Coordinates of C-alpha atoms and ligand atoms in Angstrom, one line a residue:
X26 CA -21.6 12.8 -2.5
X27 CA -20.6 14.2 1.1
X28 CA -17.0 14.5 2.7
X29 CA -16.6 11.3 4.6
X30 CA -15.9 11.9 8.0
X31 CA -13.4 10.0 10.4
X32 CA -15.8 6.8 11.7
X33 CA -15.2 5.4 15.3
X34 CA -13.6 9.0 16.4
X35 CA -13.6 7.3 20.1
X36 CA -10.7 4.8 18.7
X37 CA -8.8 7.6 16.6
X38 CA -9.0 9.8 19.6
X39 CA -7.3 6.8 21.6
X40 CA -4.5 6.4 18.7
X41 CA -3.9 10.6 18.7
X42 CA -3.4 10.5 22.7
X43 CA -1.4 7.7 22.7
X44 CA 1.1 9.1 20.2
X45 CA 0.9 12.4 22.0
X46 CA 1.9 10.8 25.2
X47 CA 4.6 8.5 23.6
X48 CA 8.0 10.3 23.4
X49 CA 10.3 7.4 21.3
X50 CA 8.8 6.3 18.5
X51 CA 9.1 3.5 15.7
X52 CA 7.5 4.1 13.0
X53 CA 7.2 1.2 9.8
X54 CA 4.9 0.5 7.3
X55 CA 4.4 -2.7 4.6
X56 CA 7.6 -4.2 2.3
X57 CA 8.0 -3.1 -1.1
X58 CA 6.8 0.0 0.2
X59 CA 4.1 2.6 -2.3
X60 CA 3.3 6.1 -2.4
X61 CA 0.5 5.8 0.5
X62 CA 3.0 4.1 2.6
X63 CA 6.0 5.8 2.4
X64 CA 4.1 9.8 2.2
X65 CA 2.1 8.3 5.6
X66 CA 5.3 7.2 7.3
X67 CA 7.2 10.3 6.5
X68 CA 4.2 12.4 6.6
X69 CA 3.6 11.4 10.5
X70 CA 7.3 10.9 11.1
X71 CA 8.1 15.1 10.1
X72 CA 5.2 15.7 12.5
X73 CA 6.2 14.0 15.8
X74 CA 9.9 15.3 15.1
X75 CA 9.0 19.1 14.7
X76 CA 7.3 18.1 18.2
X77 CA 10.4 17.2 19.5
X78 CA 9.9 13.1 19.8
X79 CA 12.8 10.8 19.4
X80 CA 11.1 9.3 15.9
X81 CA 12.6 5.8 14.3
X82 CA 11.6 5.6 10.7
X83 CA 11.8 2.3 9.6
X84 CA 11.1 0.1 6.6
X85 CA 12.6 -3.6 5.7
X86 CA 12.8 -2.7 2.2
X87 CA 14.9 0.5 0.2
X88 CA 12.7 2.9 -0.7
X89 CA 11.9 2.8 -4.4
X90 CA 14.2 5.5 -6.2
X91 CA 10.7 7.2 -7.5
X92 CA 9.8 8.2 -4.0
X93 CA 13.3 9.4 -2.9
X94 CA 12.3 13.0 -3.2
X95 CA 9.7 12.6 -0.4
X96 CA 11.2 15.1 1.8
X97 CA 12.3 13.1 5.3
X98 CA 13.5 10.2 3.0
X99 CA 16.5 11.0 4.4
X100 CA 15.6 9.6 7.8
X101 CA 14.5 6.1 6.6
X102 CA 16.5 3.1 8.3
X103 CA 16.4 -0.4 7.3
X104 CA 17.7 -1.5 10.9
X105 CA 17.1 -0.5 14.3
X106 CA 18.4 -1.7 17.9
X107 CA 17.6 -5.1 19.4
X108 CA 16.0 -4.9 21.2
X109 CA 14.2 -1.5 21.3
X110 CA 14.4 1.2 23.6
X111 CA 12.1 1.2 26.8
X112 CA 9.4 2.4 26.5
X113 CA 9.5 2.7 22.1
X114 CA 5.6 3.3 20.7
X115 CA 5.3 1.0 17.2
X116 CA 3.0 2.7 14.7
X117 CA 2.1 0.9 12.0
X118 CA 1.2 2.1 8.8
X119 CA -0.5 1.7 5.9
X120 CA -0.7 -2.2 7.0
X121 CA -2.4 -4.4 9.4
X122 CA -0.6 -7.2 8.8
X123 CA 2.3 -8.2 10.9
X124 CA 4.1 -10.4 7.8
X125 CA 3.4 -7.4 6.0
X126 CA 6.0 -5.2 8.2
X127 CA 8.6 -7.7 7.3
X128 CA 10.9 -10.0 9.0
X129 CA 11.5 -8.0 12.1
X130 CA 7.7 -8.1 12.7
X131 CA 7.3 -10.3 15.3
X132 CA 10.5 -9.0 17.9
X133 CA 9.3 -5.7 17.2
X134 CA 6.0 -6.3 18.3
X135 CA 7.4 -8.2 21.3
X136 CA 9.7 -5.7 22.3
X137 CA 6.7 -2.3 21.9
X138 CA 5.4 -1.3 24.8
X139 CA 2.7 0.1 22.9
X140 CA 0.9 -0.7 19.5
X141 CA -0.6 1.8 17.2
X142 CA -2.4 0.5 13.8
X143 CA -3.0 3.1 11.1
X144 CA -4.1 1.7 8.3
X145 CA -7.1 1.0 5.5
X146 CA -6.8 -2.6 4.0
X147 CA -9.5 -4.5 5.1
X148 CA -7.8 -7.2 7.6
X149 CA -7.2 -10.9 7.5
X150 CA -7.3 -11.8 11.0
X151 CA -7.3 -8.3 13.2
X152 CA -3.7 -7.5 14.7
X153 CA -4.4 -7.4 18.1
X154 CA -6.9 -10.4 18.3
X155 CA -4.5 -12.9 16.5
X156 CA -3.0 -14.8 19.3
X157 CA 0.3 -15.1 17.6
X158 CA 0.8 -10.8 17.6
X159 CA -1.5 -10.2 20.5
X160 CA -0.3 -7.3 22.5
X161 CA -1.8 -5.8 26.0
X162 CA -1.4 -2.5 24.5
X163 CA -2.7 -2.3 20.9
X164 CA -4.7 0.7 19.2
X165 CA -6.2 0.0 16.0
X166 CA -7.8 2.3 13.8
X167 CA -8.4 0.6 10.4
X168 CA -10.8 2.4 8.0
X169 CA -11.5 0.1 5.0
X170 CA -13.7 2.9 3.6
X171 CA -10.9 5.8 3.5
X172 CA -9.1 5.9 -0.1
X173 CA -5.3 6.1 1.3
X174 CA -3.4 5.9 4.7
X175 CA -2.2 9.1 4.5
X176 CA -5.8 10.6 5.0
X177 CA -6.0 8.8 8.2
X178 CA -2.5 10.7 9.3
X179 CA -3.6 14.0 8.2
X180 CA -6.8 13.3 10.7
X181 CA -4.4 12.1 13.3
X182 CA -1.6 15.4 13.2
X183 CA -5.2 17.6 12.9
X184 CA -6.1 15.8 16.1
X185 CA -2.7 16.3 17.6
X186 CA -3.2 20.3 16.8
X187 CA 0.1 20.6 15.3
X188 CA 1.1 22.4 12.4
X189 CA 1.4 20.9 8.7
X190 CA 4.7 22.2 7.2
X191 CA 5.1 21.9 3.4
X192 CA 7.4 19.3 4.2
X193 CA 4.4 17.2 5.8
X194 CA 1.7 18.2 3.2
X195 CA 3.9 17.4 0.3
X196 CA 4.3 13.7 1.7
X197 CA 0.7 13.0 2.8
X198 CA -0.7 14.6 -0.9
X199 CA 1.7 12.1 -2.5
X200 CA -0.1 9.7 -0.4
X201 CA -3.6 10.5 -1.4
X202 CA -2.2 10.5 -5.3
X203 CA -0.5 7.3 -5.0
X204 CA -3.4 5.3 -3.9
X205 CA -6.4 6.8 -5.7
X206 CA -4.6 6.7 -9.1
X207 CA -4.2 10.2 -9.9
X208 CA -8.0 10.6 -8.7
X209 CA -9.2 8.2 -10.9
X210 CA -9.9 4.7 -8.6
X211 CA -13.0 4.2 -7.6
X212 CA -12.5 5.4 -3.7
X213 CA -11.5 8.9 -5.1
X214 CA -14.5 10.7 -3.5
X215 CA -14.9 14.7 -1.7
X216 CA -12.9 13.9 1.1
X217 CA -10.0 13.4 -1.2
X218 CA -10.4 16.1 -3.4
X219 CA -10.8 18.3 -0.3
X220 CA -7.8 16.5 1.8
X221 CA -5.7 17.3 -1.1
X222 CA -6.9 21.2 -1.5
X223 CA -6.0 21.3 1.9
X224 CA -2.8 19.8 1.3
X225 CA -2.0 22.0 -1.4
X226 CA -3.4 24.9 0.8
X227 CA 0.1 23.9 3.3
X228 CA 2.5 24.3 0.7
X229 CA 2.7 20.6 -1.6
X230 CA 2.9 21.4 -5.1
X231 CA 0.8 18.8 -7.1
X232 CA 2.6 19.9 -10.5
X233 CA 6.2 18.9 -8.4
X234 CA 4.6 15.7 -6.8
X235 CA 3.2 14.2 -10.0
X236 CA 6.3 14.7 -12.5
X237 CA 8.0 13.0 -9.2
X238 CA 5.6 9.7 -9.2
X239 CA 5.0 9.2 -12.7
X240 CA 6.9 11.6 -15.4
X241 CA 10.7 9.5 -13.9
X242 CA 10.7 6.5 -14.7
X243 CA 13.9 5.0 -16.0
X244 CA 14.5 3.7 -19.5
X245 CA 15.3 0.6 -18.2
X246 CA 11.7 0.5 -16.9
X247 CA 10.0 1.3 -20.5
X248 CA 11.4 -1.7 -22.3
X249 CA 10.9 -4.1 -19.6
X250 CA 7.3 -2.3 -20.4
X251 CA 7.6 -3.1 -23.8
X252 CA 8.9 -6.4 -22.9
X253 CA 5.8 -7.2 -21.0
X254 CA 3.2 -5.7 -23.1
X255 CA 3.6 -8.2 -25.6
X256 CA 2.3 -10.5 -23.4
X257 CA -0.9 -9.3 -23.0
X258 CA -3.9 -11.8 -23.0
X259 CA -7.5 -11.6 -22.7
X260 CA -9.7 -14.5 -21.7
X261 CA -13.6 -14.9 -21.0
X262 CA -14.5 -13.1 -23.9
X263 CA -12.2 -10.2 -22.6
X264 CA -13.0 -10.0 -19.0
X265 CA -10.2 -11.3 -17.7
X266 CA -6.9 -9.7 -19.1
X267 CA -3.2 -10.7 -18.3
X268 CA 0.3 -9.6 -18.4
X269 CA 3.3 -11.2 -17.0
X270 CA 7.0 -10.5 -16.5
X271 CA 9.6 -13.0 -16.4
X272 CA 13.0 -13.0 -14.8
X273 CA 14.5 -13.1 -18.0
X274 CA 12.9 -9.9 -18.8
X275 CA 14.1 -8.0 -16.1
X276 CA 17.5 -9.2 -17.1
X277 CA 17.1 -8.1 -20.6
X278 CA 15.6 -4.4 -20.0
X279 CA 17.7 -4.3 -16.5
X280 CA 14.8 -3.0 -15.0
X281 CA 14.2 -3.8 -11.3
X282 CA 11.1 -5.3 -9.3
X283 CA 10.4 -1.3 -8.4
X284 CA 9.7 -1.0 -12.3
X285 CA 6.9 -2.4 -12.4
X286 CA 4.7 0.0 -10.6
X287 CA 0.8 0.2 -12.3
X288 CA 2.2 -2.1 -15.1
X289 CA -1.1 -4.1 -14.2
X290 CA -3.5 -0.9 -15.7
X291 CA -2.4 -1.7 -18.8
X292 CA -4.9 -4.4 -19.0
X293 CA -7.0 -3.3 -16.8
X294 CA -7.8 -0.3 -19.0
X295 CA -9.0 -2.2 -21.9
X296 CA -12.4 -1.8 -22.2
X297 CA -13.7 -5.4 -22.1
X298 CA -11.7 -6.3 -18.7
X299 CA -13.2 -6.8 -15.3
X300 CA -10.5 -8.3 -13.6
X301 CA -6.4 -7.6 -14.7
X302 CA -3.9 -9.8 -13.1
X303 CA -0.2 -8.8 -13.7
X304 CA 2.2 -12.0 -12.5
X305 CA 5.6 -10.9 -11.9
X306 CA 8.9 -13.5 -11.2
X307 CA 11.2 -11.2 -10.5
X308 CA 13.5 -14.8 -9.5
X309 CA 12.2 -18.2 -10.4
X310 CA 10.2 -19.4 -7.9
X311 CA 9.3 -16.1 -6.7
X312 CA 5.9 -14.9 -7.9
X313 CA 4.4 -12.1 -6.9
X314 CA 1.0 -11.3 -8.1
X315 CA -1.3 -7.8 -9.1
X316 CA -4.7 -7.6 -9.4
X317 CA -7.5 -5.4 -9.9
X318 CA -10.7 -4.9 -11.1
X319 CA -13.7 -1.9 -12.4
X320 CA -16.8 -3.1 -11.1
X321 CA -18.2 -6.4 -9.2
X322 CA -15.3 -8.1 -8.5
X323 CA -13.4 -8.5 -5.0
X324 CA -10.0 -9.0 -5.7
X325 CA -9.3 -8.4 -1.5
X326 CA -11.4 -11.3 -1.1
X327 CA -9.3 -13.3 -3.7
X328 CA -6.2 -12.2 -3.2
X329 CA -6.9 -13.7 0.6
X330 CA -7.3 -17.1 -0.9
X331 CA -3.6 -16.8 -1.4
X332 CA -2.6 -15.4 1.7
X333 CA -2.6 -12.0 0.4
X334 CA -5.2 -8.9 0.8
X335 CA -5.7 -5.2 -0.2
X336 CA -9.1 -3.8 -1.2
X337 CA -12.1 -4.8 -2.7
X338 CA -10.6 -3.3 -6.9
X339 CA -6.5 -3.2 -5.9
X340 CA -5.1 -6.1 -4.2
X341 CA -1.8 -8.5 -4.2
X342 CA -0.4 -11.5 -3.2
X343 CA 3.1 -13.2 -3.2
X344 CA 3.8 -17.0 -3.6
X345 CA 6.2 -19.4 -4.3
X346 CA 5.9 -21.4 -7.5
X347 CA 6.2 -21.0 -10.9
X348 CA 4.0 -18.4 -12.7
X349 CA 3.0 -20.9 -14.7
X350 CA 1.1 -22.8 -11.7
X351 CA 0.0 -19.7 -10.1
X352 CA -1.1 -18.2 -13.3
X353 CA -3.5 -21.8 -13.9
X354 CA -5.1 -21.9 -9.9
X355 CA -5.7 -18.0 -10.2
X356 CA -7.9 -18.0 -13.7
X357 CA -9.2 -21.2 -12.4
X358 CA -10.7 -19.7 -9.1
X359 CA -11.5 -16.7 -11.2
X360 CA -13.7 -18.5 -13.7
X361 CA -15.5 -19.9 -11.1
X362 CA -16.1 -16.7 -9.5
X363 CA -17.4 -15.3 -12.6
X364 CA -19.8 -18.8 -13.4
X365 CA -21.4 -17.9 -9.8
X366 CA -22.3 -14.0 -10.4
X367 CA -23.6 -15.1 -13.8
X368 CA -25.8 -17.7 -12.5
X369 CA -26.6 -15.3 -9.7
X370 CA -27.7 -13.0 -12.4
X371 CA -29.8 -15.4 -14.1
Ligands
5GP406 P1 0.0 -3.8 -5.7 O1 -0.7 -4.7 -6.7 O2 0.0 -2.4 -6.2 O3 1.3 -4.4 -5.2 O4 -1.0 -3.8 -4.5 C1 -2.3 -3.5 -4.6 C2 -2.9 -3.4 -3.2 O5 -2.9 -4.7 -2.6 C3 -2.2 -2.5 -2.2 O6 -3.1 -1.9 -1.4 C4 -1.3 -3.4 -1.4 O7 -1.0 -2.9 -0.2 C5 -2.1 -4.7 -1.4 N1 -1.3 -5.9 -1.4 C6 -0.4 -6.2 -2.4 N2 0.2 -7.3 -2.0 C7 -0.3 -7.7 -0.8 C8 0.0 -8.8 0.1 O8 0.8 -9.7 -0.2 N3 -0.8 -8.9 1.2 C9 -1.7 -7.9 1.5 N4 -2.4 -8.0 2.6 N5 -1.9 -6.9 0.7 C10 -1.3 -6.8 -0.4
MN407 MN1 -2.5 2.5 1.1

């Protein structure tokens, strides 16, 4: 295995210029933000203020009470002036779809004078080619390949030649945590365990940032746990495996729809499963929908079918419907899926 290298340096070159020549800023990344998101946002956010921009961090949604601690949180906004600034630079994070941002997408889009995509889900329909966001000024750097978001920042502030504080290093290892599972997912590779030596080298403390992320959880969260582990299902002689939570649940455990964070690798880890599903209704009506898998299964590719996305073993969707329905179309399609590698393999 070899440290993986940026790809396309022309493009992320293009994106480390731009932002150096941009002097407002508006930073955002996807709803229901995650530990890749958020440490990238704040990560490149610290970075362009200790350069003196004027830097907007936005996000639709609250940031989960887990990732409070990530130093900058303070700066987070859940509103910003309409319409922007002159002249205001939109970096997008961790996300390379515009429903994704939220429901400010489109007029922020609109109202940039300049675009700049930072992200590594594969894409549905690229940014700046779909008609409906197209932009005259749009710099995408999307590396599928690359295990979080915040890898692609560290490459970017490295490009700019500015200096990682503790503050910055803390955010963008929380990053690289968050999305390769505690270095356990299958995109955890050299460049990560190198990206976060070099992270710990600038001050973050992994000891600190893990009891953060996953030793502080509320009790509220552990019975809704509890709540939902007793729904645990396997089907296709155990490849497929299942949990749900229903609203009653959270009602019950008072748990929120934050608390539910990697409830889907509790069927994924059981040793017959290929493909986990966790289907969340947070409200009736309102489903939103985990998935993963170890080996041979897409779940990006999926997940898409529902107008969704995410990568090829971690991917999502949201839908309205009962879980009931959703749960019924989704081990439908997946059935079939599995019929066609098996006759494949025959
Ligand atoms: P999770 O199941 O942890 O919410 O998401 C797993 C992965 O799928 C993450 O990379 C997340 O960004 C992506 N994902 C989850 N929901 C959606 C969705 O509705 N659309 C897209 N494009 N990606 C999603
Ligand atoms: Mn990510």
């Amino acid at each position: 295995m070899t440290e993986i290298l940026p790809k396309d340096t022309k493009t992320l070159k293009a994106a480390v210029d731009a932002i150096n020549a941009s002097d407002r800023l508006l930073l955002t990344c996807h709803v229901k933000p995650d530990g890749d998101a958020l440490g990238s946002l704040l990560g490149l956010g610290l970075a362009l203020k200790d350069a003196g921009k004027d830097v907007t961090f936005f996000i639709e949604d609250p940031a989960p009470d887990t990732l409070q601690f990530l130093p900058g949180a303070q700066y987070l906004v859940n509103e910003v002036a309409n319409p922007l600034p002159e002249k205001t630079t939109l970096v997008v994070l961790d996300c390379n779809e515009p429903h994704r941002i939220g429901k400010q997408a489109q007029r922020l889009i609109e109202q940039a004078s300049l675009i700049v995509i930072l992200d590594h889900h594969l894409s549905q329909i690229p940014f700046c080619a779909d008609p409906k966001t197209k932009h005259p000024h749009c710099i995408s750097y999307i590396f599928p390949d690359i295990f979080a978001a915040g890898a692609i920042v560290l490459w970017v502030i490295k490009g700019l030649g500015w200096p990682i504080t503790e503050d910055i290093a803390t955010n963008l290892y929380a990053a690289i945590l968050s999305d390769t599972g505690c270095f356990r997912h299958s995109n955890t590779n050299e460049t990560a365990f190198r990206m976060a030596g070099d992270l710990v080298a600038h001050g973050a403390n992994p000891y600190a940032v893990a009891n953060k992320l996953y030793q502080n959880y509320s009790l509220c969260r552990q019975h809704l746990l509890g709540l939902v582990l007793r729904t645990i299902e396997v089907k296709r002689q155990g490849k497929i495996g299942l949990l749900q939570a229903t609203p009653e649940m959270f009602r019950i455990s008072g748990a929120t729809e934050h608390d539910t964070d990697d409830f889907v690798g509790c069927v994924r880890c059981i040793d017959t499963v290929e493909v986990a599903i966790f289907i969340k209704e947070v409200y009736a009506g309102q489903v939103s929908v985990s998935l993963r898998s170890k080996s041979f299964f897409n779940v990006a590719k999926l997940a898409k079918e529902f107008g969704g996305g995410g990568h090829f073993h971690a991917a999502g969707f949201r839908k309205t419907g009962t879980a009931a329905e959703i749960r019924e179309i989704l081990l439908n399609k997946i059935n079939a899926c599995f019929k066609d590698s098996e006759t494949a393999d025959a």
